[in-house]
Structures are given as structure tokens and as C-alpha cells.
Amino acid sequence: MSYLQKILTQIRQAEAEFQRESNSVKLLAVTKGREIPAIQALARAGQAAFGENYLQEALIKIQALSALGLEWHFIGNLQANKTRAVAENFSWVQSVSRLKIAERLSMQRPAELPPLNICLEVNISAEFSKSGAAVEELIELAHQVVLLPRLRLRGLMVIPERLVNFPEQLQIYQKVYRLYQQLLECGFSLDTLSMGMSADFCAAIAAGSTLVRIGSALFN
Ligand SMILES: *Cc1c(COP(=O)(O)O)cnc(C)c1O
């Protein structure tokens, strides 16, 4: 069995084990640092959604593989001077944590493309990480981002600290799930909770993830 098949099987098993609806969790293949032929192989095997962290590296891949109609998600740290190329070349940005970046993405999204799909990145363990919006600022940020005409707010993304045991992973992902529920209760219509990586995606699925971002486990 290929690594892709193995991961997809594990995702379906986790859905069943944790009473999640079947096929409610999507796979984002994270291909930073991977060569184009490796991406082509995944695409041939049916994988359609790919995540990249570094703009220059991603642009080369997106252009080389444009005939395949893949869905590209920007998941890296996004600086203001890079927003135009991201708005022009990706269909999702999962790492939005500041209004200024969201405003630029909206302004720079080409008119002939559909709105850019956005996840707000939340900083769930401030002691360990500098990336993401603070929990206290999240709802206000969502209220502002949802007004931007060329963006479509889809949900939340989180990169928690690395924890090795399942109960700790579960606890942190449940916190993010509660934030997501809070936004739904505020009236935002969201459908994406992007959480879970190679080392902890089962806990993320148990906590309510709808999109797991898997890199290393797909390749070795
Ligand atoms: C690299 C990366 C991943 C994938 O991590 P693995 O542990 O290799 O599965 C997921 N999300 C983000 C934001 C990343 O940078």
C-alpha cells in the first residue's frame, strides 16, 4: 500500500473510531521541500489538495503543474510584500492572523478568480509559538475579515506545540474546536477546521478537525 493509501485508511478509521461522519475529514498533502515528480505521483493517485509554506518554491510547482487543476493552499508565514503573488496563485490561505494581511489579499485577488478561501490561524499556546492570532482577538478579526469582498472566510487553522501523548493532543485540539463552535454561534458560516499533522492527526480528528495537513507521513 502507498503512504497515501495508508494515511487515507487511517483517516477513515479515525472517523469511525471517534464517531465522525464518514468522509468528513479531508487530506491536505503538505509538499514543502518535495520535488515536482513526488507531487505528480500523488496527483495521479487522486490527491487534489496541496499545501505549501514557501512562496518561491510553491510558485515554481504551481506553474509546472498547472495543467493538473490542483487546489493549492498557502500555509506558511505570510509577509505583506508577498500577498499579491499569493492572492494571484493560490485558492486558499490558511495562515491569516492579521487584518492588514487579509485586506491586502482581498484587494489583490484578481477579479476573474473566485474569492480567496481563508482560514484564520489561531495561536492556541502563546507560550510556545508566535504565529497566529491571539484567542482574545479572534472573534473581532473574523468580524472584520468577513466584510472583505474578495475573501471567503472558511474557518480556523492551528499549529499547536508538539505533544507526544494523545490525551494532551486531544485537549489542545478540543480547545480549538470550542473556539470554532463559538464562531459558528456568532453566526459565521464556516466549514473548515484545519488541524492535525503527521504526529497528531488522530487526536485532531477525535476533536473535530475537518482538514488534516500531512507532510512527512506521506513520504516516509
Ligand atoms: C510542515 C507543515 C505541516 C505538515 O507537518 P508534518 O508533521 O510533516 O505532517 C502541516 N502544517 C503546516 C503549517 C506545516 O508547516
mmCIF file of C-alpha atoms and ligand atoms in Angstrom:
data_model
loop_
_atom_site.group_PDB
_atom_site.id
_atom_site.type_symbol
_atom_site.label_atom_id
_atom_site.label_comp_id
_atom_site.label_asym_id
_atom_site.label_seq_id
_atom_site.Cartn_x
_atom_site.Cartn_y
_atom_site.Cartn_z
ATOM 1 C CA MET A 1 0.000 0.000 0.000
ATOM 2 C CA SER A 2 1.280 3.514 -0.791
ATOM 3 C CA TYR A 3 1.814 6.019 2.007
ATOM 4 C CA LEU A 4 -1.110 7.992 0.588
ATOM 5 C CA GLN A 5 -3.426 4.989 0.778
ATOM 6 C CA LYS A 6 -2.165 4.212 4.262
ATOM 7 C CA ILE A 7 -2.898 7.738 5.525
ATOM 8 C CA LEU A 8 -6.329 7.814 3.879
ATOM 9 C CA THR A 9 -7.146 4.492 5.506
ATOM 10 C CA GLN A 10 -6.036 5.817 8.896
ATOM 11 C CA ILE A 11 -8.190 8.931 8.442
ATOM 12 C CA ARG A 12 -11.263 6.795 7.627
ATOM 13 C CA GLN A 13 -10.504 4.548 10.622
ATOM 14 C CA ALA A 14 -10.216 7.562 12.934
ATOM 15 C CA GLU A 15 -13.540 8.910 11.642
ATOM 16 C CA ALA A 16 -15.179 5.599 12.516
ATOM 17 C CA GLU A 17 -13.438 5.253 15.866
ATOM 18 C CA PHE A 18 -14.378 8.760 17.047
ATOM 19 C CA GLN A 19 -17.958 8.820 15.737
ATOM 20 C CA ARG A 20 -17.211 11.278 12.991
ATOM 21 C CA GLU A 21 -19.257 11.187 9.817
ATOM 22 C CA SER A 22 -17.581 9.136 7.110
ATOM 23 C CA ASN A 23 -15.541 11.279 4.678
ATOM 24 C CA SER A 24 -15.967 14.385 6.827
ATOM 25 C CA VAL A 25 -12.187 14.807 7.121
ATOM 26 C CA LYS A 26 -10.196 15.900 4.062
ATOM 27 C CA LEU A 27 -6.483 15.411 3.468
ATOM 28 C CA LEU A 28 -4.193 18.282 2.554
ATOM 29 C CA ALA A 29 -0.883 16.917 1.225
ATOM 30 C CA VAL A 30 1.891 19.180 2.526
ATOM 31 C CA THR A 31 4.666 19.189 -0.067
ATOM 32 C CA LYS A 32 7.184 21.777 1.138
ATOM 33 C CA GLY A 33 10.663 20.598 0.209
ATOM 34 C CA ARG A 34 9.285 17.826 -2.059
ATOM 35 C CA GLU A 35 10.142 17.577 -5.731
ATOM 36 C CA ILE A 36 7.645 18.005 -8.547
ATOM 37 C CA PRO A 37 7.598 14.287 -9.528
ATOM 38 C CA ALA A 38 6.527 13.376 -5.979
ATOM 39 C CA ILE A 39 3.598 15.772 -6.261
ATOM 40 C CA GLN A 40 2.700 14.392 -9.688
ATOM 41 C CA ALA A 41 2.641 10.883 -8.252
ATOM 42 C CA LEU A 42 0.219 11.931 -5.504
ATOM 43 C CA ALA A 43 -1.953 13.745 -8.043
ATOM 44 C CA ARG A 44 -2.058 10.639 -10.256
ATOM 45 C CA ALA A 45 -3.182 8.649 -7.222
ATOM 46 C CA GLY A 46 -6.123 11.029 -6.813
ATOM 47 C CA GLN A 47 -4.868 13.619 -4.315
ATOM 48 C CA ALA A 48 -6.116 17.085 -5.311
ATOM 49 C CA ALA A 49 -5.332 19.464 -2.431
ATOM 50 C CA PHE A 50 -1.756 20.520 -1.704
ATOM 51 C CA GLY A 51 -0.232 22.796 0.926
ATOM 52 C CA GLU A 52 2.953 24.834 0.549
ATOM 53 C CA ASN A 53 4.829 27.057 3.008
ATOM 54 C CA TYR A 54 7.376 28.927 0.917
ATOM 55 C CA LEU A 55 6.182 31.220 -1.832
ATOM 56 C CA GLN A 56 9.038 30.998 -4.348
ATOM 57 C CA GLU A 57 9.172 27.211 -4.127
ATOM 58 C CA ALA A 58 5.393 26.998 -4.446
ATOM 59 C CA LEU A 59 5.149 29.260 -7.486
ATOM 60 C CA ILE A 60 7.504 27.025 -9.456
ATOM 61 C CA LYS A 61 5.413 23.963 -8.611
ATOM 62 C CA ILE A 62 2.069 25.648 -9.274
ATOM 63 C CA GLN A 63 3.230 26.781 -12.689
ATOM 64 C CA ALA A 64 4.804 23.438 -13.610
ATOM 65 C CA LEU A 65 1.675 21.519 -12.589
ATOM 66 C CA SER A 66 -0.975 23.985 -13.772
ATOM 67 C CA ALA A 67 -2.426 21.504 -16.280
ATOM 68 C CA LEU A 68 -3.451 19.157 -13.440
ATOM 69 C CA GLY A 69 -6.030 21.518 -11.907
ATOM 70 C CA LEU A 70 -4.766 21.050 -8.355
ATOM 71 C CA GLU A 71 -6.027 23.046 -5.361
ATOM 72 C CA TRP A 72 -3.189 24.977 -3.705
ATOM 73 C CA HIS A 73 -3.278 26.125 -0.082
ATOM 74 C CA PHE A 74 -0.764 28.603 1.286
ATOM 75 C CA ILE A 75 0.025 27.506 4.855
ATOM 76 C CA GLY A 76 3.261 29.385 5.585
ATOM 77 C CA ASN A 77 4.126 32.584 7.316
ATOM 78 C CA LEU A 78 2.810 35.392 5.106
ATOM 79 C CA GLN A 79 4.524 38.769 4.901
ATOM 80 C CA ALA A 80 2.858 41.841 3.447
ATOM 81 C CA ASN A 81 5.210 42.052 0.473
ATOM 82 C CA LYS A 82 4.217 38.521 -0.638
ATOM 83 C CA THR A 83 0.445 38.871 -0.553
ATOM 84 C CA ARG A 84 -0.017 39.764 -4.237
ATOM 85 C CA ALA A 85 1.610 36.591 -5.566
ATOM 86 C CA VAL A 86 -0.328 34.519 -3.037
ATOM 87 C CA ALA A 87 -3.640 36.182 -3.974
ATOM 88 C CA GLU A 88 -2.933 35.527 -7.648
ATOM 89 C CA ASN A 89 -1.812 31.910 -7.424
ATOM 90 C CA PHE A 90 -3.488 30.102 -4.543
ATOM 91 C CA SER A 91 -7.113 29.207 -3.895
ATOM 92 C CA TRP A 92 -6.725 29.058 -0.113
ATOM 93 C CA VAL A 93 -4.681 30.898 2.516
ATOM 94 C CA GLN A 94 -4.793 29.154 5.881
ATOM 95 C CA SER A 95 -2.326 31.335 7.753
ATOM 96 C CA VAL A 96 -4.108 34.689 8.070
ATOM 97 C CA SER A 97 -3.657 36.194 11.505
ATOM 98 C CA ARG A 98 -3.707 39.962 10.889
ATOM 99 C CA LEU A 99 -6.303 42.251 9.357
ATOM 100 C CA LYS A 100 -3.685 44.081 7.302
ATOM 101 C CA ILE A 101 -2.709 40.875 5.503
ATOM 102 C CA ALA A 102 -6.362 39.993 4.877
ATOM 103 C CA GLU A 103 -7.062 43.460 3.451
ATOM 104 C CA ARG A 104 -4.147 43.174 1.041
ATOM 105 C CA LEU A 105 -5.206 39.693 -0.078
ATOM 106 C CA SER A 106 -8.735 40.934 -0.750
ATOM 107 C CA MET A 107 -7.521 43.983 -2.660
ATOM 108 C CA GLN A 108 -5.072 41.942 -4.712
ATOM 109 C CA ARG A 109 -7.270 38.966 -5.526
ATOM 110 C CA PRO A 110 -7.772 39.102 -9.320
ATOM 111 C CA ALA A 111 -11.349 39.890 -10.369
ATOM 112 C CA GLU A 112 -11.543 36.925 -12.750
ATOM 113 C CA LEU A 113 -10.815 34.413 -9.972
ATOM 114 C CA PRO A 114 -13.340 33.249 -7.361
ATOM 115 C CA PRO A 115 -12.945 34.718 -3.855
ATOM 116 C CA LEU A 116 -9.874 33.532 -1.985
ATOM 117 C CA ASN A 117 -10.719 30.983 0.732
ATOM 118 C CA ILE A 118 -9.382 31.997 4.132
ATOM 119 C CA CYS A 119 -8.700 30.300 7.425
ATOM 120 C CA LEU A 120 -7.710 32.371 10.420
ATOM 121 C CA GLU A 121 -4.693 30.923 12.173
ATOM 122 C CA VAL A 122 -5.168 30.887 15.919
ATOM 123 C CA ASN A 123 -2.356 30.886 18.443
ATOM 124 C CA ILE A 124 -3.570 28.331 20.951
ATOM 125 C CA SER A 125 -0.412 28.054 23.056
ATOM 126 C CA ALA A 126 1.106 31.509 23.205
ATOM 127 C CA GLU A 127 3.988 30.334 25.399
ATOM 128 C CA PHE A 128 5.292 28.153 22.585
ATOM 129 C CA SER A 129 4.514 29.986 19.398
ATOM 130 C CA LYS A 130 4.448 33.458 17.921
ATOM 131 C CA SER A 131 2.336 32.657 14.903
ATOM 132 C CA GLY A 132 -1.421 33.056 14.767
ATOM 133 C CA ALA A 133 -3.974 35.491 16.133
ATOM 134 C CA ALA A 134 -4.450 35.650 19.893
ATOM 135 C CA VAL A 135 -7.546 33.834 21.130
ATOM 136 C CA GLU A 136 -8.939 37.084 22.571
ATOM 137 C CA GLU A 137 -8.668 38.815 19.177
ATOM 138 C CA LEU A 138 -10.126 36.036 17.069
ATOM 139 C CA ILE A 139 -13.810 36.954 17.013
ATOM 140 C CA GLU A 140 -13.126 40.610 16.235
ATOM 141 C CA LEU A 141 -10.730 39.591 13.453
ATOM 142 C CA ALA A 142 -13.382 37.275 11.993
ATOM 143 C CA HIS A 143 -15.948 40.118 12.025
ATOM 144 C CA GLN A 144 -13.535 42.282 10.030
ATOM 145 C CA VAL A 145 -12.316 39.627 7.595
ATOM 146 C CA VAL A 146 -15.827 38.523 6.688
ATOM 147 C CA LEU A 147 -16.509 42.043 5.357
ATOM 148 C CA LEU A 148 -13.687 41.912 2.802
ATOM 149 C CA PRO A 149 -15.259 41.443 -0.630
ATOM 150 C CA ARG A 150 -12.731 39.198 -2.369
ATOM 151 C CA LEU A 151 -12.248 36.778 0.527
ATOM 152 C CA ARG A 152 -14.403 33.944 1.792
ATOM 153 C CA LEU A 153 -13.878 33.103 5.432
ATOM 154 C CA ARG A 154 -13.975 29.302 5.742
ATOM 155 C CA GLY A 155 -12.695 28.554 9.226
ATOM 156 C CA LEU A 156 -9.730 28.174 11.537
ATOM 157 C CA MET A 157 -6.248 26.702 11.321
ATOM 158 C CA VAL A 158 -3.913 25.853 14.172
ATOM 159 C CA ILE A 159 -0.329 24.651 14.583
ATOM 160 C CA PRO A 160 -0.026 23.634 18.230
ATOM 161 C CA GLU A 161 3.109 22.834 20.129
ATOM 162 C CA ARG A 162 4.387 19.297 19.554
ATOM 163 C CA LEU A 163 2.938 16.983 22.169
ATOM 164 C CA VAL A 164 3.599 13.276 22.195
ATOM 165 C CA ASN A 165 0.722 11.813 24.075
ATOM 166 C CA PHE A 166 -2.817 11.518 22.802
ATOM 167 C CA PRO A 167 -4.693 12.987 25.805
ATOM 168 C CA GLU A 168 -2.606 16.173 25.678
ATOM 169 C CA GLN A 169 -3.025 16.478 21.908
ATOM 170 C CA LEU A 170 -6.759 15.928 22.285
ATOM 171 C CA GLN A 171 -7.077 18.550 24.987
ATOM 172 C CA ILE A 172 -5.440 21.272 22.923
ATOM 173 C CA TYR A 173 -7.432 20.421 19.786
ATOM 174 C CA GLN A 174 -10.676 20.417 21.773
ATOM 175 C CA LYS A 175 -9.877 23.977 22.824
ATOM 176 C CA VAL A 176 -9.656 24.976 19.169
ATOM 177 C CA TYR A 177 -12.882 23.110 18.427
ATOM 178 C CA ARG A 178 -14.650 25.154 21.117
ATOM 179 C CA LEU A 179 -13.386 28.380 19.515
ATOM 180 C CA TYR A 180 -14.708 27.160 16.177
ATOM 181 C CA GLN A 181 -18.099 26.425 17.766
ATOM 182 C CA GLN A 182 -18.087 29.895 19.313
ATOM 183 C CA LEU A 183 -17.607 31.457 15.869
ATOM 184 C CA LEU A 184 -20.464 29.354 14.483
ATOM 185 C CA GLU A 185 -22.651 30.540 17.337
ATOM 186 C CA CYS A 186 -21.748 34.136 16.407
ATOM 187 C CA GLY A 187 -23.349 33.444 13.026
ATOM 188 C CA PHE A 188 -20.289 32.939 10.823
ATOM 189 C CA SER A 189 -20.922 30.250 8.260
ATOM 190 C CA LEU A 190 -17.775 28.164 8.395
ATOM 191 C CA ASP A 191 -16.982 24.654 7.212
ATOM 192 C CA THR A 192 -13.259 24.186 7.784
ATOM 193 C CA LEU A 193 -11.332 23.352 10.916
ATOM 194 C CA SER A 194 -7.763 22.771 9.724
ATOM 195 C CA MET A 195 -5.914 20.884 12.427
ATOM 196 C CA GLY A 196 -3.786 17.770 12.685
ATOM 197 C CA MET A 197 -0.366 16.883 11.253
ATOM 198 C CA SER A 198 1.540 13.612 10.810
ATOM 199 C CA ALA A 199 2.192 13.121 14.507
ATOM 200 C CA ASP A 200 -1.222 14.020 15.910
ATOM 201 C CA PHE A 201 -3.944 13.823 13.274
ATOM 202 C CA CYS A 202 -5.918 11.110 15.065
ATOM 203 C CA ALA A 203 -6.341 13.350 18.120
ATOM 204 C CA ALA A 204 -7.308 16.231 15.824
ATOM 205 C CA ILE A 205 -9.961 14.072 14.143
ATOM 206 C CA ALA A 206 -11.253 12.973 17.541
ATOM 207 C CA ALA A 207 -11.603 16.672 18.449
ATOM 208 C CA GLY A 208 -13.494 17.654 15.294
ATOM 209 C CA SER A 209 -10.947 18.501 12.592
ATOM 210 C CA THR A 210 -12.270 18.662 9.015
ATOM 211 C CA LEU A 211 -8.897 19.031 7.287
ATOM 212 C CA VAL A 212 -5.642 17.364 8.280
ATOM 213 C CA ARG A 213 -2.363 18.693 6.877
ATOM 214 C CA ILE A 214 0.020 15.791 6.395
ATOM 215 C CA GLY A 215 3.605 16.098 5.189
ATOM 216 C CA SER A 216 6.239 13.704 6.463
ATOM 217 C CA ALA A 217 3.944 10.692 6.897
ATOM 218 C CA LEU A 218 3.101 10.831 3.190
ATOM 219 C CA PHE A 219 6.719 10.366 2.189
ATOM 220 C CA ASN A 220 8.474 8.132 4.694
HETATM 221 C C1 LIG B 1 5.019 21.227 7.522
HETATM 222 C C2 LIG B 1 3.636 21.549 7.942
HETATM 223 C C3 LIG B 1 2.665 20.532 8.086
HETATM 224 C C4 LIG B 1 2.975 19.071 7.912
HETATM 225 O O1 LIG B 1 3.709 18.607 9.003
HETATM 226 P P1 LIG B 1 4.123 17.033 9.115
HETATM 227 O O2 LIG B 1 4.481 16.890 10.539
HETATM 228 O O3 LIG B 1 5.263 16.859 8.176
HETATM 229 O O4 LIG B 1 2.936 16.254 8.723
HETATM 230 C C5 LIG B 1 1.381 20.922 8.415
HETATM 231 N N1 LIG B 1 1.045 22.210 8.606
HETATM 232 C C6 LIG B 1 1.946 23.204 8.480
HETATM 233 C C7 LIG B 1 1.510 24.606 8.709
HETATM 234 C C8 LIG B 1 3.269 22.901 8.158
HETATM 235 O O5 LIG B 1 4.166 23.894 8.056
#
